[in-house]
Amino acid sequence: MSQGGGAATPTTDVLSREAIARVDASNQLADVLALPEHLRDALWRVESAIMAEWDTPAGLVVAGMGGSAIGGALARAALGDHGSRPIFVTRAYGLPSWTTPDTTVLCASYSGNTEETLACYESAGALGAQRVVVTTGGRLAEMAREDGVPVIPLPGGFQPRAAVAYMTVAALEVAALCGAGPRLTSEIDVAASHTEQLVAEWGPDAPEDSLAKQTARGLLGTAPVIAGAGLTVPIAYRWKTQINENAKQPAFAHELPELDHNELEGWDGALEVGHFSAVFLDDSDAHPRVKERMDLTEKLIAGNASASFRLETRGQTTIERVISLVLLGDLVSIYLAILRGVDPGPVKLIEQLKADLSER
């Protein structure tokens, strides 16, 4: 890990529970720290909702938006080469054109009222595809129960983005039930225990020089540009969206090796237009050439990046490694919000957009 100085001055030098609580009015931190518990509870909720397996040769489509869609992308990454059929995430009003009755469609909406996901649910029904719903309720649950579609119930009271463990486990389990991948039940349980250790290492009770706190301080006053590769591509996007929603600031995500064919050149003028930091999300099993690209890319942009971090997954299994960097990114985004003096909970612009759309 390398680090340069950010452009802003922190509102506080301490990231203790007490300091965080003074800013985090809705206690978003508690939901992040409960990630291990969420993983275990999610397994129970899927098992209690769906008892039988089925077979859809065309694979799985996860339909959702925002924090409800990311679980599908993380599940696909966690399955990796073990996925036996296509797993696709759609963030839109419609399903992929190749969706057929031989496809399972998992409609994921925390609120149950996401209009894009409701449209996908209806499209899947019209096509005769096998449907499964994961939600807290809303219109989506009502329609599913009327249609006899299995509903995986989620606990209420979260911001949708805080339900990442539930959405990821639901996608993994449905993938297994429809024949798109193996069961990872035991791996998920082990990952929960591993995540508990990381919570202690990176959480608010950890030393002030812990990885998560130091990363947040290094990113303060900059627009983070997060790069993933292979397994970490959807995690990089998760980092971006968590910084957007929790810290209320711009952040961007791209992937290697693609970014070396375009974005790399843009760093030449970074200092002229703002303060940008670079975060490279590495994995122990990444392609050797990708690791070399990370090394060289970080060196090439060093003079134009306000800060630069190289962070690697932790754990043995793919699900452990995926969840490790999800946890780290979620904590960094909360800490960054506190350093900026903003409550990470409210999403006023998103709510305003929804209200404006409802009037049209």
mmCIF file of C-alpha atoms in Angstrom:
data_model
loop_
_atom_site.group_PDB
_atom_site.id
_atom_site.type_symbol
_atom_site.label_atom_id
_atom_site.label_comp_id
_atom_site.label_asym_id
_atom_site.label_seq_id
_atom_site.Cartn_x
_atom_site.Cartn_y
_atom_site.Cartn_z
ATOM 1 C CA MET A 1 0.000 0.000 0.000
ATOM 2 C CA SER A 2 1.240 3.453 -0.874
ATOM 3 C CA GLN A 3 -0.287 6.711 0.169
ATOM 4 C CA GLY A 4 -0.063 10.392 -0.644
ATOM 5 C CA GLY A 5 -1.609 13.369 1.073
ATOM 6 C CA GLY A 6 -5.264 14.287 0.460
ATOM 7 C CA ALA A 7 -6.468 17.835 -0.169
ATOM 8 C CA ALA A 8 -9.030 18.234 2.632
ATOM 9 C CA THR A 9 -8.634 18.628 6.361
ATOM 10 C CA PRO A 10 -10.459 15.995 8.461
ATOM 11 C CA THR A 11 -13.305 17.194 10.680
ATOM 12 C CA THR A 12 -12.001 14.811 13.346
ATOM 13 C CA ASP A 13 -8.792 12.877 13.861
ATOM 14 C CA VAL A 14 -10.514 10.088 15.779
ATOM 15 C CA LEU A 15 -12.743 7.317 14.380
ATOM 16 C CA SER A 16 -13.932 5.818 17.656
ATOM 17 C CA ARG A 17 -17.466 4.559 18.267
ATOM 18 C CA GLU A 18 -18.239 7.741 20.157
ATOM 19 C CA ALA A 19 -16.952 10.027 17.406
ATOM 20 C CA ILE A 20 -18.836 8.060 14.761
ATOM 21 C CA ALA A 21 -22.089 8.068 16.760
ATOM 22 C CA ARG A 22 -22.050 11.867 16.904
ATOM 23 C CA VAL A 23 -22.365 11.999 13.101
ATOM 24 C CA ASP A 24 -23.982 8.661 12.188
ATOM 25 C CA ALA A 25 -27.454 9.522 13.462
ATOM 26 C CA SER A 26 -29.161 6.468 11.930
ATOM 27 C CA ASN A 27 -26.366 4.101 13.055
ATOM 28 C CA GLN A 28 -25.406 2.839 9.627
ATOM 29 C CA LEU A 29 -22.201 1.529 11.177
ATOM 30 C CA ALA A 30 -24.144 -1.104 13.129
ATOM 31 C CA ASP A 31 -25.508 -2.617 9.901
ATOM 32 C CA VAL A 32 -22.001 -2.869 8.448
ATOM 33 C CA LEU A 33 -20.629 -4.512 11.595
ATOM 34 C CA ALA A 34 -23.510 -7.020 11.506
ATOM 35 C CA LEU A 35 -22.394 -8.422 8.147
ATOM 36 C CA PRO A 36 -21.412 -11.842 9.638
ATOM 37 C CA GLU A 37 -24.813 -12.183 11.302
ATOM 38 C CA HIS A 38 -26.543 -11.169 8.064
ATOM 39 C CA LEU A 39 -24.743 -13.939 6.156
ATOM 40 C CA ARG A 40 -25.988 -16.595 8.576
ATOM 41 C CA ASP A 41 -29.515 -15.209 8.777
ATOM 42 C CA ALA A 42 -29.724 -15.057 4.990
ATOM 43 C CA LEU A 43 -29.057 -18.787 4.713
ATOM 44 C CA TRP A 44 -31.894 -19.529 7.092
ATOM 45 C CA ARG A 45 -34.281 -17.244 5.223
ATOM 46 C CA VAL A 46 -33.615 -18.885 1.853
ATOM 47 C CA GLU A 47 -33.965 -22.384 3.287
ATOM 48 C CA SER A 48 -37.233 -21.497 5.005
ATOM 49 C CA ALA A 49 -38.707 -19.998 1.819
ATOM 50 C CA ILE A 50 -37.671 -22.558 -0.822
ATOM 51 C CA MET A 51 -37.618 -26.286 -0.181
ATOM 52 C CA ALA A 52 -37.443 -27.832 -3.658
ATOM 53 C CA GLU A 53 -34.857 -27.600 -6.443
ATOM 54 C CA TRP A 54 -35.636 -27.070 -10.116
ATOM 55 C CA ASP A 55 -33.667 -27.015 -13.354
ATOM 56 C CA THR A 56 -33.385 -24.120 -15.799
ATOM 57 C CA PRO A 57 -30.757 -24.879 -18.467
ATOM 58 C CA ALA A 58 -30.580 -21.248 -19.650
ATOM 59 C CA GLY A 59 -29.209 -20.061 -16.314
ATOM 60 C CA LEU A 60 -30.052 -17.259 -13.902
ATOM 61 C CA VAL A 61 -30.903 -13.600 -14.362
ATOM 62 C CA VAL A 62 -30.823 -11.365 -11.288
ATOM 63 C CA ALA A 63 -33.030 -8.313 -11.832
ATOM 64 C CA GLY A 64 -32.536 -5.398 -9.475
ATOM 65 C CA MET A 65 -31.190 -1.912 -8.961
ATOM 66 C CA GLY A 66 -28.617 -0.350 -6.657
ATOM 67 C CA GLY A 67 -27.966 -2.201 -3.434
ATOM 68 C CA SER A 68 -30.447 -4.892 -4.435
ATOM 69 C CA ALA A 69 -28.591 -5.722 -7.664
ATOM 70 C CA ILE A 70 -25.068 -5.865 -6.298
ATOM 71 C CA GLY A 71 -25.719 -9.221 -4.631
ATOM 72 C CA GLY A 72 -26.120 -10.859 -8.018
ATOM 73 C CA ALA A 73 -22.839 -9.443 -9.264
ATOM 74 C CA LEU A 74 -20.989 -10.480 -6.109
ATOM 75 C CA ALA A 75 -22.512 -13.966 -6.256
ATOM 76 C CA ARG A 76 -21.388 -14.393 -9.848
ATOM 77 C CA ALA A 77 -17.862 -13.367 -8.846
ATOM 78 C CA ALA A 78 -17.861 -15.720 -5.849
ATOM 79 C CA LEU A 79 -18.923 -18.665 -8.000
ATOM 80 C CA GLY A 80 -16.262 -17.897 -10.608
ATOM 81 C CA ASP A 81 -15.306 -20.957 -12.620
ATOM 82 C CA HIS A 82 -17.652 -23.083 -10.509
ATOM 83 C CA GLY A 83 -20.680 -21.551 -12.184
ATOM 84 C CA SER A 84 -22.098 -24.162 -14.531
ATOM 85 C CA ARG A 85 -24.580 -21.925 -16.376
ATOM 86 C CA PRO A 86 -24.803 -18.230 -17.257
ATOM 87 C CA ILE A 87 -25.518 -15.806 -14.404
ATOM 88 C CA PHE A 88 -26.433 -12.321 -15.571
ATOM 89 C CA VAL A 89 -27.374 -9.154 -13.687
ATOM 90 C CA THR A 90 -29.799 -6.725 -15.305
ATOM 91 C CA ARG A 91 -30.193 -3.206 -13.976
ATOM 92 C CA ALA A 92 -32.949 -2.024 -16.298
ATOM 93 C CA TYR A 93 -36.673 -2.028 -17.043
ATOM 94 C CA GLY A 94 -36.411 -5.222 -19.056
ATOM 95 C CA LEU A 95 -34.797 -8.629 -19.209
ATOM 96 C CA PRO A 96 -32.064 -9.716 -21.647
ATOM 97 C CA SER A 97 -33.448 -10.579 -25.075
ATOM 98 C CA TRP A 98 -32.266 -14.183 -24.687
ATOM 99 C CA THR A 99 -34.417 -14.830 -21.580
ATOM 100 C CA THR A 100 -36.637 -17.880 -22.130
ATOM 101 C CA PRO A 101 -38.900 -20.177 -20.090
ATOM 102 C CA ASP A 102 -35.713 -22.141 -19.379
ATOM 103 C CA THR A 103 -34.312 -19.188 -17.389
ATOM 104 C CA THR A 104 -34.705 -18.472 -13.687
ATOM 105 C CA VAL A 105 -35.292 -14.806 -12.881
ATOM 106 C CA LEU A 106 -34.515 -13.655 -9.334
ATOM 107 C CA CYS A 107 -36.258 -10.327 -8.773
ATOM 108 C CA ALA A 108 -34.421 -8.482 -6.013
ATOM 109 C CA SER A 109 -35.882 -5.333 -4.495
ATOM 110 C CA TYR A 110 -35.387 -4.485 -0.844
ATOM 111 C CA SER A 111 -38.411 -2.196 -0.725
ATOM 112 C CA GLY A 112 -40.492 -4.282 -3.100
ATOM 113 C CA ASN A 113 -41.499 -1.135 -4.958
ATOM 114 C CA THR A 114 -38.567 -0.585 -7.336
ATOM 115 C CA GLU A 115 -40.278 0.182 -10.628
ATOM 116 C CA GLU A 116 -37.552 -1.318 -12.825
ATOM 117 C CA THR A 117 -37.660 -4.609 -10.900
ATOM 118 C CA LEU A 118 -41.453 -4.720 -10.986
ATOM 119 C CA ALA A 119 -41.267 -4.384 -14.773
ATOM 120 C CA CYS A 120 -38.780 -7.277 -14.932
ATOM 121 C CA TYR A 121 -41.039 -9.416 -12.751
ATOM 122 C CA GLU A 122 -43.940 -8.901 -15.123
ATOM 123 C CA SER A 123 -41.749 -9.540 -18.175
ATOM 124 C CA ALA A 124 -40.486 -12.806 -16.683
ATOM 125 C CA GLY A 125 -44.063 -13.898 -16.054
ATOM 126 C CA ALA A 126 -45.083 -13.096 -19.613
ATOM 127 C CA LEU A 127 -42.180 -15.186 -20.892
ATOM 128 C CA GLY A 128 -43.055 -18.106 -18.643
ATOM 129 C CA ALA A 129 -39.709 -18.008 -16.856
ATOM 130 C CA GLN A 130 -39.261 -19.482 -13.385
ATOM 131 C CA ARG A 131 -39.426 -16.593 -10.909
ATOM 132 C CA VAL A 132 -38.152 -16.085 -7.369
ATOM 133 C CA VAL A 133 -38.498 -12.881 -5.331
ATOM 134 C CA VAL A 134 -36.289 -11.528 -2.540
ATOM 135 C CA THR A 135 -37.748 -8.507 -0.737
ATOM 136 C CA THR A 136 -39.125 -7.066 2.488
ATOM 137 C CA GLY A 137 -42.597 -6.666 1.008
ATOM 138 C CA GLY A 138 -44.201 -3.970 -1.138
ATOM 139 C CA ARG A 139 -45.929 -4.500 -4.449
ATOM 140 C CA LEU A 140 -43.388 -7.133 -5.519
ATOM 141 C CA ALA A 141 -44.253 -9.416 -2.605
ATOM 142 C CA GLU A 142 -47.967 -8.891 -3.195
ATOM 143 C CA MET A 143 -47.738 -9.911 -6.841
ATOM 144 C CA ALA A 144 -45.487 -12.871 -6.081
ATOM 145 C CA ARG A 145 -47.855 -14.269 -3.471
ATOM 146 C CA GLU A 146 -50.811 -13.808 -5.809
ATOM 147 C CA ASP A 147 -48.890 -15.724 -8.498
ATOM 148 C CA GLY A 148 -47.599 -18.452 -6.195
ATOM 149 C CA VAL A 149 -43.990 -17.332 -6.709
ATOM 150 C CA PRO A 150 -41.541 -18.130 -3.873
ATOM 151 C CA VAL A 151 -40.679 -15.103 -1.732
ATOM 152 C CA ILE A 152 -37.452 -14.927 0.273
ATOM 153 C CA PRO A 153 -38.370 -12.524 3.101
ATOM 154 C CA LEU A 154 -35.854 -9.937 4.248
ATOM 155 C CA PRO A 155 -35.752 -8.117 7.577
ATOM 156 C CA GLY A 156 -36.934 -4.515 7.473
ATOM 157 C CA GLY A 157 -35.336 -1.388 8.830
ATOM 158 C CA PHE A 158 -32.212 -1.232 6.645
ATOM 159 C CA GLN A 159 -31.110 1.103 3.946
ATOM 160 C CA PRO A 160 -31.227 -1.192 0.861
ATOM 161 C CA ARG A 161 -27.447 -1.012 0.466
ATOM 162 C CA ALA A 162 -27.018 -2.498 3.957
ATOM 163 C CA ALA A 163 -28.733 -5.727 2.859
ATOM 164 C CA VAL A 164 -25.771 -6.734 0.688
ATOM 165 C CA ALA A 165 -25.176 -10.016 2.534
ATOM 166 C CA TYR A 166 -28.824 -11.020 2.173
ATOM 167 C CA MET A 167 -28.879 -10.239 -1.540
ATOM 168 C CA THR A 168 -25.592 -12.041 -2.178
ATOM 169 C CA VAL A 169 -26.597 -15.191 -0.315
ATOM 170 C CA ALA A 170 -30.028 -15.202 -1.968
ATOM 171 C CA ALA A 171 -28.396 -15.073 -5.410
ATOM 172 C CA LEU A 172 -25.899 -17.810 -4.504
ATOM 173 C CA GLU A 173 -28.573 -20.104 -3.117
ATOM 174 C CA VAL A 174 -30.996 -19.563 -5.989
ATOM 175 C CA ALA A 175 -28.144 -20.226 -8.433
ATOM 176 C CA ALA A 176 -27.613 -23.573 -6.717
ATOM 177 C CA LEU A 177 -31.322 -24.396 -6.605
ATOM 178 C CA CYS A 178 -31.772 -23.793 -10.347
ATOM 179 C CA GLY A 179 -28.606 -25.659 -11.360
ATOM 180 C CA ALA A 180 -26.430 -22.646 -12.217
ATOM 181 C CA GLY A 181 -23.806 -23.389 -9.571
ATOM 182 C CA PRO A 182 -22.868 -25.559 -6.581
ATOM 183 C CA ARG A 183 -24.193 -25.118 -3.059
ATOM 184 C CA LEU A 184 -21.929 -22.879 -0.997
ATOM 185 C CA THR A 185 -23.836 -23.163 2.271
ATOM 186 C CA SER A 186 -20.884 -24.384 4.326
ATOM 187 C CA GLU A 187 -18.536 -21.880 2.662
ATOM 188 C CA ILE A 188 -20.914 -19.044 3.531
ATOM 189 C CA ASP A 189 -21.012 -20.125 7.163
ATOM 190 C CA VAL A 190 -17.210 -20.251 7.307
ATOM 191 C CA ALA A 191 -17.049 -16.855 5.612
ATOM 192 C CA ALA A 192 -19.269 -15.432 8.357
ATOM 193 C CA SER A 193 -16.765 -16.519 11.008
ATOM 194 C CA HIS A 194 -13.879 -15.125 8.964
ATOM 195 C CA THR A 195 -15.716 -11.828 8.584
ATOM 196 C CA GLU A 196 -16.147 -11.594 12.358
ATOM 197 C CA GLN A 197 -12.360 -11.563 12.675
ATOM 198 C CA LEU A 198 -12.087 -8.794 10.100
ATOM 199 C CA VAL A 199 -14.758 -6.751 11.877
ATOM 200 C CA ALA A 200 -12.560 -6.823 14.986
ATOM 201 C CA GLU A 201 -9.485 -5.902 12.941
ATOM 202 C CA TRP A 202 -11.023 -3.054 10.937
ATOM 203 C CA GLY A 203 -14.004 -1.912 13.011
ATOM 204 C CA PRO A 204 -14.359 1.186 15.216
ATOM 205 C CA ASP A 205 -12.670 -0.471 18.197
ATOM 206 C CA ALA A 206 -9.530 -1.157 16.164
ATOM 207 C CA PRO A 207 -6.474 1.108 16.488
ATOM 208 C CA GLU A 208 -6.555 4.440 14.677
ATOM 209 C CA ASP A 209 -3.872 3.192 12.278
ATOM 210 C CA SER A 210 -5.936 0.183 11.173
ATOM 211 C CA LEU A 211 -6.254 -0.406 7.433
ATOM 212 C CA ALA A 212 -9.852 0.806 7.077
ATOM 213 C CA LYS A 213 -9.320 4.016 9.060
ATOM 214 C CA GLN A 214 -6.058 4.862 7.355
ATOM 215 C CA THR A 215 -7.561 4.249 3.927
ATOM 216 C CA ALA A 216 -10.464 6.576 4.676
ATOM 217 C CA ARG A 217 -8.087 9.288 5.845
ATOM 218 C CA GLY A 218 -6.013 8.902 2.692
ATOM 219 C CA LEU A 219 -9.098 9.247 0.475
ATOM 220 C CA LEU A 220 -10.436 12.318 2.267
ATOM 221 C CA GLY A 221 -10.665 15.349 0.018
ATOM 222 C CA THR A 222 -10.298 13.311 -3.173
ATOM 223 C CA ALA A 223 -12.537 11.636 -5.719
ATOM 224 C CA PRO A 224 -11.614 7.937 -5.469
ATOM 225 C CA VAL A 225 -11.122 5.976 -8.671
ATOM 226 C CA ILE A 226 -11.433 2.291 -7.789
ATOM 227 C CA ALA A 227 -10.010 -0.404 -10.023
ATOM 228 C CA GLY A 228 -10.908 -4.079 -9.851
ATOM 229 C CA ALA A 229 -9.886 -7.123 -11.861
ATOM 230 C CA GLY A 230 -11.678 -10.450 -12.226
ATOM 231 C CA LEU A 231 -13.072 -11.319 -8.800
ATOM 232 C CA THR A 232 -12.817 -7.745 -7.558
ATOM 233 C CA VAL A 233 -14.590 -5.976 -10.458
ATOM 234 C CA PRO A 234 -18.040 -5.973 -8.791
ATOM 235 C CA ILE A 235 -16.391 -5.150 -5.453
ATOM 236 C CA ALA A 236 -14.839 -2.045 -7.020
ATOM 237 C CA TYR A 237 -18.310 -1.008 -8.151
ATOM 238 C CA ARG A 238 -19.609 -1.664 -4.631
ATOM 239 C CA TRP A 239 -16.884 0.612 -3.230
ATOM 240 C CA LYS A 240 -17.880 3.318 -5.694
ATOM 241 C CA THR A 241 -21.576 3.177 -4.845
ATOM 242 C CA GLN A 242 -20.972 2.994 -1.093
ATOM 243 C CA ILE A 243 -18.777 6.083 -1.221
ATOM 244 C CA ASN A 244 -21.472 7.777 -3.313
ATOM 245 C CA GLU A 245 -24.306 6.937 -0.900
ATOM 246 C CA ASN A 246 -22.562 6.962 2.473
ATOM 247 C CA ALA A 247 -19.920 9.661 2.052
ATOM 248 C CA LYS A 248 -22.080 11.714 -0.364
ATOM 249 C CA GLN A 249 -19.314 12.381 -2.862
ATOM 250 C CA PRO A 250 -18.219 11.375 -6.348
ATOM 251 C CA ALA A 251 -16.341 8.125 -6.854
ATOM 252 C CA PHE A 252 -15.652 6.082 -9.957
ATOM 253 C CA ALA A 253 -14.924 2.447 -10.819
ATOM 254 C CA HIS A 254 -13.216 0.684 -13.713
ATOM 255 C CA GLU A 255 -11.546 -2.645 -14.362
ATOM 256 C CA LEU A 256 -8.197 -4.011 -15.364
ATOM 257 C CA PRO A 257 -6.867 -4.734 -17.904
ATOM 258 C CA GLU A 258 -9.385 -2.560 -19.802
ATOM 259 C CA LEU A 259 -8.545 0.681 -17.982
ATOM 260 C CA ASP A 260 -4.945 0.415 -19.191
ATOM 261 C CA HIS A 261 -6.276 0.909 -22.713
ATOM 262 C CA ASN A 262 -8.067 4.218 -22.020
ATOM 263 C CA GLU A 263 -8.434 5.560 -18.466
ATOM 264 C CA LEU A 264 -4.699 5.379 -17.794
ATOM 265 C CA GLU A 265 -4.064 8.221 -20.245
ATOM 266 C CA GLY A 266 -6.606 10.419 -18.464
ATOM 267 C CA TRP A 267 -4.461 10.526 -15.344
ATOM 268 C CA ASP A 268 -2.003 12.727 -17.241
ATOM 269 C CA GLY A 269 -4.344 15.694 -16.705
ATOM 270 C CA ALA A 270 -5.799 14.725 -13.329
ATOM 271 C CA LEU A 271 -4.172 17.535 -11.350
ATOM 272 C CA GLU A 272 -5.622 20.158 -13.697
ATOM 273 C CA VAL A 273 -9.233 19.203 -12.987
ATOM 274 C CA GLY A 274 -9.296 18.058 -9.360
ATOM 275 C CA HIS A 275 -7.953 15.787 -6.658
ATOM 276 C CA PHE A 276 -8.250 12.106 -7.580
ATOM 277 C CA SER A 277 -7.093 9.100 -5.590
ATOM 278 C CA ALA A 278 -6.519 5.578 -6.872
ATOM 279 C CA VAL A 279 -7.587 2.344 -5.174
ATOM 280 C CA PHE A 280 -6.496 -0.962 -6.680
ATOM 281 C CA LEU A 281 -8.442 -3.989 -5.398
ATOM 282 C CA ASP A 282 -6.205 -7.024 -5.809
ATOM 283 C CA ASP A 283 -6.890 -10.707 -5.229
ATOM 284 C CA SER A 284 -4.524 -13.483 -4.234
ATOM 285 C CA ASP A 285 -5.693 -15.516 -7.221
ATOM 286 C CA ALA A 286 -5.546 -12.713 -9.797
ATOM 287 C CA HIS A 287 -3.856 -13.341 -13.145
ATOM 288 C CA PRO A 288 -0.077 -12.695 -12.853
ATOM 289 C CA ARG A 289 -0.173 -10.224 -15.730
ATOM 290 C CA VAL A 290 -2.959 -8.302 -14.018
ATOM 291 C CA LYS A 291 -0.818 -8.003 -10.896
ATOM 292 C CA GLU A 292 2.034 -6.685 -13.031
ATOM 293 C CA ARG A 293 -0.350 -4.204 -14.628
ATOM 294 C CA MET A 294 -1.416 -2.969 -11.195
ATOM 295 C CA ASP A 295 2.220 -2.416 -10.256
ATOM 296 C CA LEU A 296 3.038 -0.509 -13.419
ATOM 297 C CA THR A 297 -0.208 1.459 -13.513
ATOM 298 C CA GLU A 298 0.237 2.660 -9.939
ATOM 299 C CA LYS A 299 3.774 3.812 -10.736
ATOM 300 C CA LEU A 300 2.691 5.625 -13.899
ATOM 301 C CA ILE A 301 -0.060 7.634 -12.187
ATOM 302 C CA ALA A 302 1.847 8.267 -8.947
ATOM 303 C CA GLY A 303 2.635 11.881 -9.742
ATOM 304 C CA ASN A 304 -0.979 12.742 -10.533
ATOM 305 C CA ALA A 305 -2.835 10.781 -7.825
ATOM 306 C CA SER A 306 -3.494 12.552 -4.507
ATOM 307 C CA ALA A 307 -3.366 9.141 -2.845
ATOM 308 C CA SER A 308 -2.872 5.558 -3.964
ATOM 309 C CA PHE A 309 -3.800 2.289 -2.249
ATOM 310 C CA ARG A 310 -3.243 -1.352 -3.192
ATOM 311 C CA LEU A 311 -5.605 -3.548 -1.177
ATOM 312 C CA GLU A 312 -5.882 -7.337 -1.391
ATOM 313 C CA THR A 313 -8.660 -9.762 -0.547
ATOM 314 C CA ARG A 314 -8.364 -11.816 2.624
ATOM 315 C CA GLY A 315 -9.392 -15.454 3.047
ATOM 316 C CA GLN A 316 -9.133 -18.867 1.449
ATOM 317 C CA THR A 317 -12.386 -19.407 -0.456
ATOM 318 C CA THR A 318 -13.785 -17.057 -3.078
ATOM 319 C CA ILE A 319 -16.751 -16.087 -0.902
ATOM 320 C CA GLU A 320 -14.407 -15.232 1.994
ATOM 321 C CA ARG A 321 -12.292 -13.104 -0.297
ATOM 322 C CA VAL A 322 -15.258 -11.324 -1.852
ATOM 323 C CA ILE A 323 -16.849 -10.517 1.500
ATOM 324 C CA SER A 324 -13.529 -9.337 2.966
ATOM 325 C CA LEU A 325 -13.194 -6.434 0.543
ATOM 326 C CA VAL A 326 -16.937 -5.692 0.655
ATOM 327 C CA LEU A 327 -16.600 -5.230 4.410
ATOM 328 C CA LEU A 328 -13.473 -3.099 4.030
ATOM 329 C CA GLY A 329 -15.114 -0.852 1.458
ATOM 330 C CA ASP A 330 -18.284 -0.447 3.508
ATOM 331 C CA LEU A 331 -16.255 0.565 6.575
ATOM 332 C CA VAL A 332 -14.091 2.944 4.557
ATOM 333 C CA SER A 333 -17.208 4.640 3.179
ATOM 334 C CA ILE A 334 -18.671 5.093 6.680
ATOM 335 C CA TYR A 335 -15.383 6.419 8.057
ATOM 336 C CA LEU A 336 -15.056 8.776 5.104
ATOM 337 C CA ALA A 337 -18.542 10.134 5.817
ATOM 338 C CA ILE A 338 -17.610 10.762 9.436
ATOM 339 C CA LEU A 339 -14.382 12.519 8.452
ATOM 340 C CA ARG A 340 -16.440 14.714 6.122
ATOM 341 C CA GLY A 341 -18.948 15.396 8.906
ATOM 342 C CA VAL A 342 -21.936 14.001 6.976
ATOM 343 C CA ASP A 343 -24.543 11.529 8.212
ATOM 344 C CA PRO A 344 -24.155 8.429 6.001
ATOM 345 C CA GLY A 345 -27.813 7.412 6.339
ATOM 346 C CA PRO A 346 -30.064 9.769 4.343
ATOM 347 C CA VAL A 347 -30.113 9.643 0.550
ATOM 348 C CA LYS A 348 -32.010 12.862 -0.109
ATOM 349 C CA LEU A 349 -31.261 13.204 -3.815
ATOM 350 C CA ILE A 350 -32.321 9.608 -4.558
ATOM 351 C CA GLU A 351 -35.558 10.103 -2.638
ATOM 352 C CA GLN A 352 -36.181 13.400 -4.433
ATOM 353 C CA LEU A 353 -35.693 11.725 -7.801
ATOM 354 C CA LYS A 354 -38.189 8.998 -6.886
ATOM 355 C CA ALA A 355 -40.705 11.618 -5.803
ATOM 356 C CA ASP A 356 -40.216 13.567 -9.030
ATOM 357 C CA LEU A 357 -40.651 10.419 -11.133
ATOM 358 C CA SER A 358 -43.867 9.511 -9.315
ATOM 359 C CA GLU A 359 -45.386 12.782 -10.478
ATOM 360 C CA ARG A 360 -44.736 12.033 -14.160
#
